[in-house]
GROMACS .gro file of C-alpha atoms in nm:
model
  321
    1MET     CA    1   1.174  -0.017   5.912
    2SER     CA    2   1.516  -0.152   5.812
    3TYR     CA    3   1.745   0.070   5.606
    4LEU     CA    4   2.015  -0.189   5.527
    5LYS     CA    5   2.172  -0.119   5.190
    6ASN     CA    6   2.104  -0.453   5.026
    7THR     CA    7   1.737  -0.442   5.127
    8PHE     CA    8   1.655  -0.205   4.843
    9ARG     CA    9   1.733  -0.207   4.473
   10GLU     CA   10   1.885   0.103   4.320
   11VAL     CA   11   1.713   0.251   4.015
   12ASN     CA   12   1.975   0.451   3.826
   13ASN     CA   13   1.818   0.574   3.500
   14PRO     CA   14   1.508   0.552   3.276
   15HIS     CA   15   1.601   0.203   3.158
   16ASP     CA   16   1.618   0.077   3.517
   17PHE     CA   17   1.293   0.261   3.594
   18LYS     CA   18   1.109   0.084   3.313
   19GLN     CA   19   1.257  -0.253   3.405
   20GLU     CA   20   1.146  -0.207   3.766
   21TYR     CA   21   0.794  -0.074   3.714
   22LEU     CA   22   0.665  -0.137   3.362
   23SER     CA   23   0.534  -0.447   3.187
   24SER     CA   24   0.693  -0.319   2.864
   25PRO     CA   25   1.048  -0.202   2.952
   26SER     CA   26   1.118  -0.095   2.594
   27HIS     CA   27   0.812   0.130   2.577
   28SER     CA   28   0.873   0.488   2.470
   29PHE     CA   29   0.659   0.773   2.599
   30CYS     CA   30   0.781   0.991   2.314
   31GLU     CA   31   0.804   0.820   1.976
   32ALA     CA   32   0.928   1.134   1.805
   33CYS     CA   33   1.249   1.145   2.007
   34ASP     CA   34   1.340   0.775   2.013
   35ASN     CA   35   1.663   0.834   1.823
   36ILE     CA   36   1.781   1.106   2.061
   37ALA     CA   37   1.681   0.901   2.363
   38GLN     CA   38   1.883   0.604   2.238
   39GLN     CA   39   2.192   0.817   2.178
   40GLN     CA   40   2.180   1.015   2.500
   41THR     CA   41   2.348   0.835   2.786
   42SER     CA   42   2.525   1.095   3.002
   43ASN     CA   43   2.217   1.279   3.128
   44PHE     CA   44   1.842   1.242   3.100
   45LEU     CA   45   1.492   1.371   3.152
   46GLU     CA   46   1.182   1.158   3.099
   47ILE     CA   47   0.822   1.268   3.139
   48ALA     CA   48   0.497   1.072   3.108
   49THR     CA   49   0.138   1.102   3.221
   50LEU     CA   50   0.029   0.898   3.520
   51GLU     CA   51  -0.236   0.740   3.294
   52GLN     CA   52   0.042   0.605   3.070
   53LEU     CA   53   0.238   0.468   3.364
   54LYS     CA   54  -0.068   0.312   3.527
   55ARG     CA   55  -0.155   0.122   3.210
   56LEU     CA   56   0.197  -0.023   3.200
   57HIS     CA   57   0.245  -0.098   3.570
   58LYS     CA   58   0.345  -0.463   3.597
   59ASN     CA   59   0.239  -0.491   3.963
   60LYS     CA   60  -0.021  -0.336   4.191
   61THR     CA   61   0.243  -0.270   4.455
   62PHE     CA   62   0.620  -0.231   4.433
   63SER     CA   63   0.894  -0.301   4.686
   64ALA     CA   64   1.114  -0.019   4.809
   65THR     CA   65   1.389   0.123   4.589
   66ARG     CA   66   1.633   0.411   4.593
   67ARG     CA   67   1.611   0.626   4.283
   68LYS     CA   68   1.944   0.775   4.176
   69PHE     CA   69   1.769   1.073   4.022
   70TYR     CA   70   1.504   1.333   4.106
   71SER     CA   71   1.128   1.282   4.064
   72MET     CA   72   0.833   1.524   4.054
   73VAL     CA   73   0.475   1.395   4.039
   74LEU     CA   74   0.160   1.601   3.992
   75LEU     CA   75  -0.166   1.428   4.084
   76THR     CA   76  -0.473   1.574   3.911
   77GLY     CA   77  -0.712   1.280   3.956
   78GLY     CA   78  -0.748   0.957   4.155
   79SER     CA   79  -0.529   0.876   4.453
   80VAL     CA   80  -0.191   0.718   4.531
   81GLN     CA   81  -0.028   0.572   4.840
   82GLU     CA   82   0.350   0.578   4.850
   83THR     CA   83   0.634   0.568   5.100
   84ILE     CA   84   0.884   0.853   5.069
   85GLY     CA   85   1.166   0.837   5.318
   86TYR     CA   86   1.032   0.731   5.656
   87ASN     CA   87   0.663   0.815   5.604
   88THR     CA   88   0.379   0.664   5.402
   89TYR     CA   89   0.144   0.913   5.239
   90THR     CA   90  -0.193   0.898   5.066
   91PHE     CA   91  -0.218   1.176   4.810
   92GLU     CA   92  -0.534   1.313   4.650
   93PRO     CA   93  -0.583   1.542   4.346
   94GLY     CA   94  -0.411   1.878   4.370
   95VAL     CA   95  -0.093   1.742   4.530
   96LEU     CA   96   0.255   1.783   4.385
   97TYR     CA   97   0.504   1.549   4.549
   98PHE     CA   98   0.876   1.493   4.523
   99ILE     CA   99   1.123   1.206   4.556
  100PRO     CA  100   1.478   1.337   4.614
  101GLU     CA  101   1.782   1.160   4.478
  102SER     CA  102   1.873   0.849   4.684
  103GLN     CA  103   1.556   0.875   4.894
  104LEU     CA  104   1.381   0.554   4.999
  105HIS     CA  105   1.064   0.510   4.794
  106ALA     CA  106   0.790   0.250   4.751
  107ILE     CA  107   0.457   0.241   4.563
  108HIS     CA  108   0.172   0.077   4.756
  109HIS     CA  109  -0.132   0.170   4.551
  110TRP     CA  110  -0.240   0.377   4.250
  111SER     CA  111  -0.613   0.400   4.187
  112GLU     CA  112  -0.744   0.300   3.844
  113ASP     CA  113  -0.858   0.657   3.771
  114VAL     CA  114  -0.521   0.821   3.846
  115THR     CA  115  -0.426   1.117   3.626
  116GLY     CA  116  -0.141   1.364   3.627
  117TYR     CA  117   0.227   1.386   3.531
  118HIS     CA  118   0.547   1.206   3.631
  119CYS     CA  119   0.888   1.358   3.556
  120ILE     CA  120   1.233   1.217   3.635
  121PHE     CA  121   1.570   1.377   3.564
  122ASP     CA  122   1.926   1.361   3.690
  123ALA     CA  123   2.153   1.635   3.819
  124ASP     CA  124   2.363   1.646   3.500
  125TYR     CA  125   2.058   1.718   3.285
  126PHE     CA  126   1.956   2.003   3.514
  127LEU     CA  127   2.293   2.176   3.530
  128LEU     CA  128   2.339   2.180   3.150
  129CYS     CA  129   2.122   2.488   3.119
  130LEU     CA  130   2.199   2.818   3.288
  131LYS     CA  131   2.508   2.975   3.434
  132ASN     CA  132   2.489   3.050   3.807
  133GLN     CA  133   2.156   2.874   3.842
  134VAL     CA  134   2.018   2.750   4.174
  135LYS     CA  135   2.162   2.410   4.261
  136LEU     CA  136   1.917   2.123   4.290
  137HIS     CA  137   2.003   2.053   4.652
  138GLN     CA  138   1.904   2.409   4.741
  139TYR     CA  139   1.540   2.356   4.644
  140PRO     CA  140   1.363   2.284   4.973
  141PHE     CA  141   1.137   2.010   4.832
  142PHE     CA  142   1.449   1.805   4.746
  143GLN     CA  143   1.592   1.834   5.099
  144HIS     CA  144   1.540   1.527   5.312
  145ASP     CA  145   1.434   1.720   5.623
  146LYS     CA  146   1.143   1.894   5.445
  147LYS     CA  147   0.798   1.758   5.368
  148PRO     CA  148   0.803   1.599   5.021
  149PHE     CA  149   0.475   1.747   4.894
  150ILE     CA  150   0.264   2.059   4.853
  151HIS     CA  151  -0.112   2.110   4.822
  152LEU     CA  152  -0.208   2.321   4.522
  153SER     CA  153  -0.512   2.544   4.477
  154PRO     CA  154  -0.721   2.482   4.163
  155ALA     CA  155  -0.551   2.776   3.993
  156GLU     CA  156  -0.205   2.653   4.098
  157THR     CA  157  -0.289   2.301   3.979
  158ASP     CA  158  -0.385   2.435   3.637
  159MET     CA  159  -0.068   2.643   3.616
  160VAL     CA  160   0.163   2.357   3.720
  161ALA     CA  161  -0.019   2.110   3.492
  162GLY     CA  162   0.032   2.353   3.206
  163LEU     CA  163   0.406   2.364   3.275
  164PHE     CA  164   0.428   1.984   3.290
  165ASN     CA  165   0.236   1.960   2.963
  166LYS     CA  166   0.461   2.217   2.794
  167LEU     CA  167   0.769   2.037   2.925
  168LYS     CA  168   0.640   1.709   2.782
  169GLU     CA  169   0.552   1.870   2.449
  170GLU     CA  170   0.891   2.036   2.405
  171HIS     CA  171   1.073   1.720   2.514
  172CYS     CA  172   0.891   1.511   2.253
  173ASN     CA  173   0.932   1.766   1.975
  174ARG     CA  174   1.308   1.813   2.003
  175GLN     CA  175   1.502   1.721   1.693
  176THR     CA  176   1.863   1.776   1.804
  177PHE     CA  177   2.053   1.782   2.129
  178ASN     CA  178   2.058   2.162   2.121
  179ASP     CA  179   1.678   2.159   2.124
  180ASP     CA  180   1.711   2.031   2.479
  181LEU     CA  181   1.787   2.388   2.587
  182LEU     CA  182   1.422   2.487   2.579
  183VAL     CA  183   1.327   2.171   2.769
  184ARG     CA  184   1.582   2.254   3.038
  185LEU     CA  185   1.451   2.609   3.059
  186TYR     CA  186   1.097   2.486   3.114
  187LEU     CA  187   1.228   2.249   3.381
  188ASN     CA  188   1.388   2.546   3.557
  189VAL     CA  189   1.064   2.746   3.534
  190LEU     CA  190   0.870   2.453   3.681
  191LEU     CA  191   1.114   2.424   3.971
  192ILE     CA  192   1.113   2.798   4.043
  193GLU     CA  193   0.733   2.822   4.038
  194THR     CA  194   0.713   2.516   4.261
  195GLU     CA  195   0.959   2.665   4.509
  196ARG     CA  196   0.746   2.980   4.544
  197ILE     CA  197   0.442   2.773   4.637
  198PHE     CA  198   0.642   2.544   4.867
  199LEU     CA  199   0.798   2.831   5.064
  200ALA     CA  200   0.459   2.992   5.114
  201GLN     CA  201   0.334   2.670   5.276
  202HIS     CA  202   0.639   2.534   5.460
  203SER     CA  203   0.888   2.736   5.661
  204ASP     CA  204   1.023   2.477   5.902
  205SER     CA  205   1.168   2.129   5.891
  206ASP     CA  206   0.946   1.830   5.954
  207PRO     CA  207   0.906   1.821   6.337
  208HIS     CA  208   0.822   1.449   6.336
  209MET     CA  209   1.143   1.331   6.173
  210PRO     CA  210   1.312   1.046   6.367
  211ARG     CA  211   1.646   1.123   6.532
  212LYS     CA  212   1.861   0.927   6.287
  213GLU     CA  213   1.697   1.091   5.988
  214GLN     CA  214   1.746   1.432   6.153
  215LEU     CA  215   2.119   1.364   6.187
  216VAL     CA  216   2.149   1.257   5.823
  217ALA     CA  217   1.950   1.558   5.701
  218SER     CA  218   2.166   1.795   5.909
  219PHE     CA  219   2.481   1.630   5.771
  220LYS     CA  220   2.360   1.673   5.410
  221ASN     CA  221   2.269   2.035   5.470
  222LEU     CA  222   2.614   2.104   5.616
  223VAL     CA  223   2.782   1.932   5.320
  224SER     CA  224   2.589   2.153   5.077
  225LYS     CA  225   2.722   2.462   5.258
  226HIS     CA  226   3.080   2.361   5.345
  227TYR     CA  227   3.196   2.105   5.086
  228GLN     CA  228   3.463   2.342   4.951
  229ASP     CA  229   3.630   2.377   5.291
  230TYR     CA  230   3.557   2.047   5.465
  231LYS     CA  231   3.623   1.723   5.278
  232GLN     CA  232   3.650   1.474   5.568
  233VAL     CA  233   3.365   1.303   5.751
  234SER     CA  234   3.540   1.389   6.079
  235ASP     CA  235   3.502   1.761   5.999
  236TYR     CA  236   3.124   1.728   5.982
  237ALA     CA  237   3.114   1.505   6.289
  238LYS     CA  238   3.275   1.789   6.485
  239LEU     CA  239   3.016   2.036   6.358
  240LEU     CA  240   2.739   1.795   6.460
  241PHE     CA  241   2.899   1.703   6.796
  242VAL     CA  242   2.896   1.329   6.722
  243ASN     CA  243   3.156   1.056   6.679
  244PRO     CA  244   3.275   1.017   6.315
  245HIS     CA  245   3.208   0.643   6.320
  246HIS     CA  246   2.857   0.702   6.451
  247LEU     CA  247   2.792   0.961   6.180
  248ASN     CA  248   2.918   0.735   5.903
  249ASP     CA  249   2.728   0.431   6.033
  250THR     CA  250   2.404   0.632   6.062
  251VAL     CA  251   2.436   0.782   5.713
  252LYS     CA  252   2.508   0.440   5.568
  253GLU     CA  253   2.214   0.283   5.753
  254ILE     CA  254   1.968   0.548   5.637
  255THR     CA  255   2.094   0.607   5.281
  256GLY     CA  256   2.280   0.290   5.189
  257HIS     CA  257   2.596   0.492   5.117
  258PRO     CA  258   2.894   0.605   5.329
  259ALA     CA  259   2.900   0.964   5.447
  260SER     CA  260   3.205   1.039   5.232
  261SER     CA  261   3.007   0.963   4.914
  262PHE     CA  262   2.785   1.268   4.974
  263ILE     CA  263   3.087   1.494   5.015
  264HIS     CA  264   3.241   1.354   4.697
  265ARG     CA  265   2.912   1.383   4.506
  266GLN     CA  266   2.876   1.749   4.605
  267LEU     CA  267   3.230   1.824   4.488
  268ILE     CA  268   3.175   1.643   4.157
  269THR     CA  269   2.844   1.821   4.096
  270GLU     CA  270   3.003   2.161   4.156
  271ALA     CA  271   3.302   2.069   3.939
  272LYS     CA  272   3.071   1.965   3.654
  273ALA     CA  273   2.874   2.288   3.685
  274GLN     CA  274   3.190   2.499   3.661
  275LEU     CA  275   3.327   2.294   3.372
  276ILE     CA  276   3.007   2.343   3.174
  277GLN     CA  277   2.892   2.687   3.283
  278SER     CA  278   3.221   2.876   3.292
  279ASN     CA  279   3.541   2.921   3.092
  280GLU     CA  280   3.757   2.887   3.404
  281THR     CA  281   4.072   2.681   3.360
  282ILE     CA  282   4.098   2.334   3.512
  283ALA     CA  283   4.359   2.469   3.751
  284GLY     CA  284   4.128   2.753   3.846
  285ILE     CA  285   3.841   2.515   3.920
  286ALA     CA  286   4.072   2.296   4.127
  287GLY     CA  287   4.177   2.602   4.326
  288HIS     CA  288   3.817   2.718   4.374
  289LEU     CA  289   3.727   2.378   4.517
  290ASN     CA  290   4.033   2.387   4.744
  291PHE     CA  291   4.216   2.091   4.596
  292ALA     CA  292   4.591   2.084   4.665
  293ASP     CA  293   4.673   2.101   4.294
  294GLN     CA  294   4.530   2.042   3.946
  295SER     CA  295   4.670   1.690   3.924
  296TYR     CA  296   4.494   1.575   4.240
  297PHE     CA  297   4.168   1.732   4.124
  298CYS     CA  298   4.191   1.553   3.787
  299ARG     CA  299   4.258   1.217   3.954
  300PHE     CA  300   3.965   1.273   4.191
  301PHE     CA  301   3.730   1.370   3.906
  302LYS     CA  302   3.829   1.073   3.689
  303LYS     CA  303   3.795   0.831   3.980
  304HIS     CA  304   3.433   0.935   4.034
  305THR     CA  305   3.323   0.993   3.674
  306GLY     CA  306   3.544   0.769   3.462
  307ILE     CA  307   3.665   1.061   3.248
  308THR     CA  308   3.894   1.361   3.291
  309PRO     CA  309   3.760   1.713   3.356
  310MET     CA  310   3.865   1.821   3.005
  311GLN     CA  311   3.689   1.523   2.847
  312TYR     CA  312   3.374   1.611   3.039
  313ARG     CA  313   3.393   1.976   2.929
  314HIS     CA  314   3.446   1.883   2.563
  315GLY     CA  315   3.163   1.629   2.578
  316HIS     CA  316   2.915   1.900   2.681
  317ARG     CA  317   3.058   2.198   2.492
  318HIS     CA  318   2.772   2.203   2.239
  319HIS     CA  319   2.522   2.287   2.512
  320ASN     CA  320   2.680   2.627   2.565
  321SER     CA  321   2.689   2.735   2.202
   0.00000   0.00000   0.00000
């Protein structure tokens, strides 16, 4: 399978998702929150039933894409066949499966009787909730070297379906941006409950992962641990005992992005979390992330987000009230 960057389209947000998959791109799965959905552009969560999505699918199969957000899918009826990463899976009822950010993904078949839930959200939406919460990349089911699914018992299926349903209900009933807090809390509960089940089933990495994917997964895991201290691709190449050019070429081949982009993304995600979840000064955050000075940190942040750290903090201040 080729992993060349321009082979796959990138799906960046709910609008792109609907354009890619649905016959009615303007369709809303939550009429009650249309106004909020239209206003909200900096972060998102969208949840729908698989029955709703199936009715609106514009094709029977879909070519591969890279989603720039996180996906969780609970299958309670029917069957689906999808490619996630380097493997193609056929899932039956009682399976909860995951598509990490930037992971290769393709839909080959959804049966006509498919039922369940489909939830997508980005990292910004997740981190606008709790101080000192677990980071998304630390959940094992969103790590590229772990199996992207779990089998649920009937009792677990009912419990997880109940959480998806409550998440959908609260999301559609919100009236203001501050009402999102409860939605975010339910998202956190869903992720925590899912992690408990996942860890009870999976303790090791996928032993069948191809060598290139193993290298990329190891690189991403190292970045998540050492991004504050090591900011150069060459630093991680040393830790992995490979040539920096080989590491960068492999990461770009597998993910479509240079290795440096994952280091930068980790730094930006941590910076956003501290800006939102703490009252630390900009200089203090710059120091915590081991930037040479506040000015360099601000230039770096604006280059990758389009706004200054202070603008980002002020734009999300209402979430902490």
